[in-house]
């Protein structure tokens, strides 16, 4: 019944995924003429779920066969998924690296197999040249700068003499964590009113955002003027803790978030968040266009950053259009 090697490999691919038990079952390719293997890092946030959905939608629209694996927040699952994509001989591999280090070996295997690799959303650190074809993702440094510039404007508007900031960061050693922090710190560093009391790691998770906020309130209490949170999920976890402590988020404490998902925008409209810097998860279209170009042997841009906006209490928030994630 199995007529050729490619179908046998497909069966082996599906079985390997099931046996490995390391994520969602790989999907059957929709168009075997152009196959993309995509390793998503997890489903930790509304952003991530929106990103996965967008990639699936755009793959359908562009007629690209998609093998999607969810690594459930584990780098070893992503490495195993990339190895399965290589074994199946997909045309292009894409992945969103959970952290920046530790990819050289598997990417060298992809290179030796002649399969181009696209980084989606996050970057990697490597000494080797030519392991990846390009990066499609946000300019996280700029997001940090935009957050800090808003804070400086807000401090001016409120005539603040000293601004005590706590930072809740995303996953340690991930690109958004490193670059958002760098952009924010570099920018506030030029304003001597700004003091960072501490930075804590909230891993981009709502539950961790709540835990971090409890810890921050017990250490610093009313001294906190600003919470800079690296994503909406952690912000939404932190807000109830601030209210439980008898404080009003958005008024007693300035709240700055990143992503711009619908839930955070709704809370911005209620005045409990002051600023949300957009980080768009809609990377699917650029991804499919790049996949098609690579398959055709065409040149692709080394880095593609989407345009991103900022939503703040300085504007008429009622006019913000539905976000779609
Ligand atoms: O890499 C993008 C970040 O990852 C988003 O800001 C966050 O919500 C997600 O989990």
CSV table of C-alpha atoms and ligand atoms in Angstrom, one decimal:
chain,number,residue,atom,x,y,z
A,1,UNK,CA,0.0,0.0,0.0
A,2,UNK,CA,2.9,2.4,0.7
A,3,UNK,CA,4.0,3.1,-2.8
A,4,UNK,CA,7.1,5.2,-2.3
A,5,UNK,CA,9.8,6.3,0.1
A,6,UNK,CA,8.2,9.8,0.7
A,7,UNK,CA,5.0,8.3,2.1
A,8,UNK,CA,6.9,5.8,4.2
A,9,UNK,CA,8.9,8.7,5.6
A,10,UNK,CA,5.6,10.6,6.4
A,11,UNK,CA,4.3,7.6,8.3
A,12,UNK,CA,7.6,7.4,10.2
A,13,UNK,CA,7.5,11.1,10.9
A,14,UNK,CA,4.0,10.9,12.4
A,15,UNK,CA,4.9,7.8,14.5
A,16,UNK,CA,8.1,9.4,15.7
A,17,UNK,CA,6.2,12.5,16.9
A,18,UNK,CA,3.7,10.3,18.7
A,19,UNK,CA,6.4,8.2,20.3
A,20,UNK,CA,8.4,11.2,21.4
A,21,UNK,CA,5.3,12.5,23.2
A,22,UNK,CA,6.7,15.9,23.0
A,23,UNK,CA,4.0,18.1,21.7
A,24,UNK,CA,1.0,18.2,19.5
A,25,UNK,CA,0.7,15.6,16.8
A,26,UNK,CA,2.3,16.9,13.6
A,27,UNK,CA,-0.3,17.8,11.0
A,28,UNK,CA,-0.5,16.0,7.7
A,29,UNK,CA,0.9,18.3,5.0
A,30,UNK,CA,-1.7,20.1,2.9
A,31,UNK,CA,0.3,20.5,-0.2
A,32,UNK,CA,3.1,18.1,-0.7
A,33,UNK,CA,4.6,20.3,-3.4
A,34,UNK,CA,6.0,22.7,-0.8
A,35,UNK,CA,6.4,21.6,2.7
A,36,UNK,CA,7.2,23.8,5.7
A,37,UNK,CA,8.2,22.3,9.0
A,38,UNK,CA,7.4,24.8,11.8
A,39,UNK,CA,8.4,24.3,15.4
A,40,UNK,CA,6.4,26.6,17.6
A,41,UNK,CA,7.9,27.1,21.1
A,42,UNK,CA,4.7,26.7,23.1
A,43,UNK,CA,1.3,28.3,24.0
A,44,UNK,CA,2.3,30.4,26.9
A,45,UNK,CA,0.3,33.5,25.9
A,46,UNK,CA,-2.6,34.9,23.8
A,47,UNK,CA,0.2,36.3,21.6
A,48,UNK,CA,1.7,32.8,21.0
A,49,UNK,CA,-1.8,31.3,20.3
A,50,UNK,CA,-2.5,34.2,17.8
A,51,UNK,CA,0.9,33.6,16.2
A,52,UNK,CA,0.2,29.9,15.6
A,53,UNK,CA,-3.3,30.6,14.3
A,54,UNK,CA,-1.9,33.2,11.9
A,55,UNK,CA,0.8,30.9,10.5
A,56,UNK,CA,-1.8,28.1,10.0
A,57,UNK,CA,-4.2,30.6,8.2
A,58,UNK,CA,-1.5,32.0,6.0
A,59,UNK,CA,-0.2,28.5,5.1
A,60,UNK,CA,-3.7,27.6,3.9
A,61,UNK,CA,-4.0,30.9,1.9
A,62,UNK,CA,-0.6,30.4,0.2
A,63,UNK,CA,-1.1,26.7,-0.4
A,64,UNK,CA,1.9,25.7,1.7
A,65,UNK,CA,1.9,22.3,3.3
A,66,UNK,CA,2.5,22.8,7.0
A,67,UNK,CA,3.9,20.4,9.5
A,68,UNK,CA,3.4,22.1,12.9
A,69,UNK,CA,4.8,21.0,16.2
A,70,UNK,CA,4.3,22.6,19.6
A,71,UNK,CA,7.4,22.3,21.8
A,72,UNK,CA,5.5,23.1,25.0
A,73,UNK,CA,8.2,25.5,26.3
A,74,UNK,CA,11.1,23.0,26.0
A,75,UNK,CA,14.2,23.6,23.8
A,76,UNK,CA,14.9,19.8,23.6
A,77,UNK,CA,11.4,19.3,22.0
A,78,UNK,CA,12.2,22.0,19.4
A,79,UNK,CA,15.5,20.3,18.6
A,80,UNK,CA,13.8,16.9,18.2
A,81,UNK,CA,11.1,18.5,16.0
A,82,UNK,CA,13.8,20.0,13.7
A,83,UNK,CA,15.5,16.6,13.4
A,84,UNK,CA,12.1,15.1,12.4
A,85,UNK,CA,11.6,17.8,9.8
A,86,UNK,CA,15.1,17.0,8.4
A,87,UNK,CA,14.3,13.3,8.3
A,88,UNK,CA,11.1,14.0,6.4
A,89,UNK,CA,13.1,16.2,3.9
A,90,UNK,CA,10.7,19.2,4.2
A,91,UNK,CA,11.5,22.0,1.8
A,92,UNK,CA,12.0,24.7,4.5
A,93,UNK,CA,12.2,24.7,8.3
A,94,UNK,CA,11.1,27.5,10.4
A,95,UNK,CA,11.1,27.8,14.2
A,96,UNK,CA,10.6,30.3,17.1
A,97,UNK,CA,13.6,29.6,19.3
A,98,UNK,CA,12.6,29.6,23.0
A,99,UNK,CA,16.1,30.8,24.0
A,100,UNK,CA,19.0,32.2,22.0
A,101,UNK,CA,21.8,29.7,22.7
A,102,UNK,CA,22.3,26.0,21.9
A,103,UNK,CA,21.1,25.6,18.3
A,104,UNK,CA,24.4,25.1,16.4
A,105,UNK,CA,24.4,21.3,16.1
A,106,UNK,CA,20.9,20.9,14.8
A,107,UNK,CA,21.1,23.8,12.5
A,108,UNK,CA,24.3,22.4,11.0
A,109,UNK,CA,22.4,19.2,10.4
A,110,UNK,CA,19.8,21.2,8.5
A,111,UNK,CA,22.4,23.0,6.5
A,112,UNK,CA,24.2,19.7,5.6
A,113,UNK,CA,20.8,18.4,4.4
A,114,UNK,CA,20.4,21.5,2.2
A,115,UNK,CA,17.3,22.7,4.0
A,116,UNK,CA,17.0,26.5,4.5
A,117,UNK,CA,16.0,27.6,8.0
A,118,UNK,CA,13.9,30.7,8.9
A,119,UNK,CA,13.9,32.1,12.4
A,120,UNK,CA,10.4,33.3,13.3
A,121,UNK,CA,9.8,35.8,16.1
A,122,UNK,CA,13.0,35.3,18.1
A,123,UNK,CA,16.7,35.3,17.2
A,124,UNK,CA,19.6,32.9,18.1
A,125,UNK,CA,23.2,33.5,19.2
A,126,UNK,CA,25.8,31.6,17.2
A,127,UNK,CA,29.5,32.0,16.1
A,128,UNK,CA,28.8,30.2,12.8
A,129,UNK,CA,27.9,31.9,9.6
A,130,UNK,CA,25.0,30.9,7.3
A,131,UNK,CA,23.1,28.6,9.6
A,132,UNK,CA,19.8,30.5,9.0
A,133,UNK,CA,18.4,32.2,5.9
A,134,UNK,CA,16.6,35.1,7.7
A,135,UNK,CA,14.7,36.3,10.7
A,136,UNK,CA,11.1,37.4,10.6
A,137,UNK,CA,10.1,39.1,13.9
A,138,UNK,CA,9.6,42.2,15.9
A,139,UNK,CA,12.2,44.8,16.7
A,140,UNK,CA,12.2,44.1,20.5
A,141,UNK,CA,14.8,46.7,21.2
A,142,UNK,CA,12.6,49.4,19.7
A,143,UNK,CA,9.7,48.1,21.8
A,144,UNK,CA,11.7,48.7,24.9
A,145,UNK,CA,12.7,52.1,23.7
A,146,UNK,CA,9.0,53.0,23.0
A,147,UNK,CA,8.0,51.8,26.4
A,148,UNK,CA,10.7,54.0,28.1
A,149,UNK,CA,9.9,57.0,25.9
A,150,UNK,CA,6.3,56.8,27.0
A,151,UNK,CA,7.4,56.6,30.7
A,152,UNK,CA,9.5,59.8,30.3
A,153,UNK,CA,6.5,61.6,28.8
A,154,UNK,CA,4.3,60.4,31.6
A,155,UNK,CA,6.8,61.5,34.3
A,156,UNK,CA,6.9,64.9,32.6
A,157,UNK,CA,3.1,65.2,32.5
A,158,UNK,CA,2.8,64.2,36.2
A,159,UNK,CA,5.8,66.4,37.1
A,160,UNK,CA,7.5,63.5,38.9
A,161,UNK,CA,10.8,64.1,40.6
A,162,UNK,CA,11.7,60.4,41.2
A,163,UNK,CA,10.3,57.4,39.4
A,164,UNK,CA,10.7,54.0,41.0
A,165,UNK,CA,10.4,51.2,38.5
A,166,UNK,CA,10.0,47.4,38.9
A,167,UNK,CA,10.5,45.2,35.8
A,168,UNK,CA,8.8,41.9,35.2
A,169,UNK,CA,10.8,40.2,32.5
A,170,UNK,CA,10.0,37.5,30.0
A,171,UNK,CA,11.8,34.1,29.7
A,172,UNK,CA,15.5,34.4,30.6
A,173,UNK,CA,17.9,34.3,27.7
A,174,UNK,CA,15.1,34.8,25.2
A,175,UNK,CA,15.5,37.6,22.5
A,176,UNK,CA,12.4,39.6,23.6
A,177,UNK,CA,13.6,39.5,27.2
A,178,UNK,CA,17.1,40.6,26.4
A,179,UNK,CA,16.3,43.3,23.8
A,180,UNK,CA,13.2,44.8,25.5
A,181,UNK,CA,15.2,45.2,28.7
A,182,UNK,CA,18.2,46.7,26.8
A,183,UNK,CA,16.0,49.2,24.8
A,184,UNK,CA,14.2,50.2,28.0
A,185,UNK,CA,17.3,50.6,30.2
A,186,UNK,CA,19.3,52.4,27.6
A,187,UNK,CA,16.5,55.0,27.2
A,188,UNK,CA,15.6,55.6,30.8
A,189,UNK,CA,19.4,55.6,31.6
A,190,UNK,CA,19.4,59.1,30.1
A,191,UNK,CA,16.9,60.4,32.6
A,192,UNK,CA,18.1,60.7,36.1
A,193,UNK,CA,14.7,60.6,37.7
A,194,UNK,CA,14.4,57.0,36.7
A,195,UNK,CA,15.4,54.3,39.3
A,196,UNK,CA,15.0,50.6,38.7
A,197,UNK,CA,14.3,48.9,42.1
A,198,UNK,CA,14.6,45.4,40.7
A,199,UNK,CA,14.0,43.1,37.8
A,200,UNK,CA,12.2,39.7,38.3
A,201,UNK,CA,11.7,36.9,35.8
A,202,UNK,CA,8.0,36.2,35.1
A,203,UNK,CA,8.7,33.8,32.1
A,204,UNK,CA,5.9,35.4,30.0
A,205,UNK,CA,3.3,33.6,32.1
A,206,UNK,CA,0.2,35.0,33.8
A,207,UNK,CA,0.6,32.9,36.9
A,208,UNK,CA,4.3,34.0,37.2
A,209,UNK,CA,3.2,37.7,36.7
A,210,UNK,CA,0.9,37.3,39.7
A,211,UNK,CA,3.6,35.7,41.8
A,212,UNK,CA,6.2,38.3,40.9
A,213,UNK,CA,3.8,41.1,41.7
A,214,UNK,CA,3.0,39.6,45.1
A,215,UNK,CA,6.8,39.4,45.8
A,216,UNK,CA,7.4,42.9,44.5
A,217,UNK,CA,4.6,44.4,46.6
A,218,UNK,CA,5.9,42.7,49.7
A,219,UNK,CA,9.4,43.9,49.1
A,220,UNK,CA,8.7,47.5,48.0
A,221,UNK,CA,5.0,48.2,48.8
A,222,UNK,CA,4.0,51.8,48.0
A,223,UNK,CA,7.4,52.7,46.9
A,224,UNK,CA,6.6,51.2,43.4
A,225,UNK,CA,5.7,54.0,40.9
A,226,UNK,CA,5.9,51.9,37.7
A,227,UNK,CA,5.5,48.3,36.6
A,228,UNK,CA,7.2,47.6,33.3
A,229,UNK,CA,6.0,44.1,32.3
A,230,UNK,CA,7.5,42.4,29.2
A,231,UNK,CA,4.1,41.0,28.1
A,232,UNK,CA,0.3,41.3,28.5
A,233,UNK,CA,0.0,37.9,30.1
A,234,UNK,CA,2.2,38.8,33.0
A,235,UNK,CA,0.6,42.2,33.3
A,236,UNK,CA,-2.9,40.7,33.5
A,237,UNK,CA,-1.6,38.4,36.2
A,238,UNK,CA,-0.1,41.3,38.2
A,239,UNK,CA,-3.1,43.7,38.1
A,240,UNK,CA,-5.4,41.8,40.6
A,241,UNK,CA,-2.5,41.6,43.0
A,242,UNK,CA,-2.1,45.3,42.9
A,243,UNK,CA,-5.8,45.8,43.6
A,244,UNK,CA,-5.7,43.2,46.4
A,245,UNK,CA,-3.0,45.3,48.0
A,246,UNK,CA,-5.4,48.3,48.0
A,247,UNK,CA,-3.8,50.2,45.2
A,248,UNK,CA,-5.3,51.3,41.9
A,249,UNK,CA,-3.3,50.2,38.8
A,250,UNK,CA,-3.1,52.9,36.2
A,251,UNK,CA,-3.4,55.6,38.9
A,252,UNK,CA,-1.3,54.7,42.0
A,253,UNK,CA,1.1,52.7,39.8
A,254,UNK,CA,1.9,53.4,36.2
A,255,UNK,CA,1.5,50.1,34.2
A,256,UNK,CA,3.4,49.5,31.0
A,257,UNK,CA,2.9,46.3,29.0
A,258,UNK,CA,3.9,44.8,25.7
A,259,UNK,CA,2.0,42.8,23.0
A,260,UNK,CA,-1.3,44.6,22.5
A,261,UNK,CA,-3.7,41.6,22.7
A,262,UNK,CA,-7.4,42.3,23.0
A,263,UNK,CA,-7.6,41.6,26.8
A,264,UNK,CA,-4.9,44.1,27.6
A,265,UNK,CA,-6.4,46.7,25.3
A,266,UNK,CA,-9.7,46.3,27.1
A,267,UNK,CA,-8.0,46.9,30.4
A,268,UNK,CA,-6.2,49.9,28.9
A,269,UNK,CA,-9.6,51.3,27.9
A,270,UNK,CA,-10.7,50.9,31.6
A,271,UNK,CA,-7.7,53.0,32.7
A,272,UNK,CA,-5.9,50.2,34.6
A,273,UNK,CA,-3.0,49.9,32.1
A,274,UNK,CA,-1.4,53.2,30.9
A,275,UNK,CA,0.6,52.0,27.9
A,276,UNK,CA,0.7,48.9,25.7
A,277,UNK,CA,3.5,48.7,23.1
A,278,UNK,CA,2.4,46.6,20.2
A,279,UNK,CA,4.2,43.3,19.3
A,280,UNK,CA,2.4,41.8,16.5
A,281,UNK,CA,2.0,38.0,16.2
A,282,UNK,CA,0.9,38.3,12.6
A,283,UNK,CA,4.1,37.0,11.0
A,284,UNK,CA,2.5,34.3,8.8
A,285,UNK,CA,2.2,36.2,5.6
A,286,UNK,CA,5.9,37.3,5.6
A,287,UNK,CA,6.8,33.8,6.5
A,288,UNK,CA,4.9,32.2,3.6
A,289,UNK,CA,6.3,34.7,1.1
A,290,UNK,CA,9.8,34.0,2.3
A,291,UNK,CA,9.3,30.2,2.2
A,292,UNK,CA,8.1,30.5,-1.4
A,293,UNK,CA,11.1,32.6,-2.4
A,294,UNK,CA,13.6,30.3,-0.7
A,295,UNK,CA,12.0,27.3,-2.5
A,296,UNK,CA,12.4,29.2,-5.8
A,297,UNK,CA,16.1,29.9,-5.0
A,298,UNK,CA,15.5,33.7,-4.8
A,299,UNK,CA,17.3,36.1,-2.4
A,300,UNK,CA,15.5,37.0,0.8
A,301,UNK,CA,15.9,39.9,3.2
A,302,UNK,CA,18.1,39.0,6.1
A,303,UNK,CA,15.8,40.6,8.7
A,304,UNK,CA,12.1,41.4,8.3
A,305,UNK,CA,10.6,43.6,11.1
A,306,UNK,CA,6.8,44.3,11.1
A,307,UNK,CA,5.6,47.9,11.7
A,308,UNK,CA,4.4,48.3,15.3
A,309,UNK,CA,2.3,50.9,17.1
A,310,UNK,CA,1.8,52.0,20.7
A,311,UNK,CA,-1.4,52.4,22.6
A,312,UNK,CA,-1.5,54.8,25.6
A,313,UNK,CA,-3.7,56.9,27.9
A,314,UNK,CA,-2.4,59.9,25.8
A,315,UNK,CA,-4.8,58.9,23.1
A,316,UNK,CA,-8.6,58.3,22.6
A,317,UNK,CA,-8.4,54.6,23.5
A,318,UNK,CA,-12.1,54.1,22.6
A,319,UNK,CA,-11.1,54.3,19.0
A,320,UNK,CA,-8.7,51.3,19.1
A,321,UNK,CA,-9.9,48.8,16.5
A,322,UNK,CA,-10.4,45.1,17.5
A,323,UNK,CA,-7.0,43.4,17.7
A,324,UNK,CA,-7.7,39.9,16.5
A,325,UNK,CA,-5.6,38.2,19.1
B,1,LIG,O1,8.5,36.4,21.5
B,1,LIG,C1,7.3,37.2,21.7
B,1,LIG,C2,6.8,37.2,23.1
B,1,LIG,O2,6.6,35.8,23.4
B,1,LIG,C3,5.5,37.9,23.3
B,1,LIG,O3,5.7,39.2,23.8
B,1,LIG,C4,5.0,37.1,24.5
B,1,LIG,O4,3.7,37.4,24.8
B,1,LIG,C5,5.3,35.7,24.0
B,1,LIG,O5,5.1,34.7,24.8
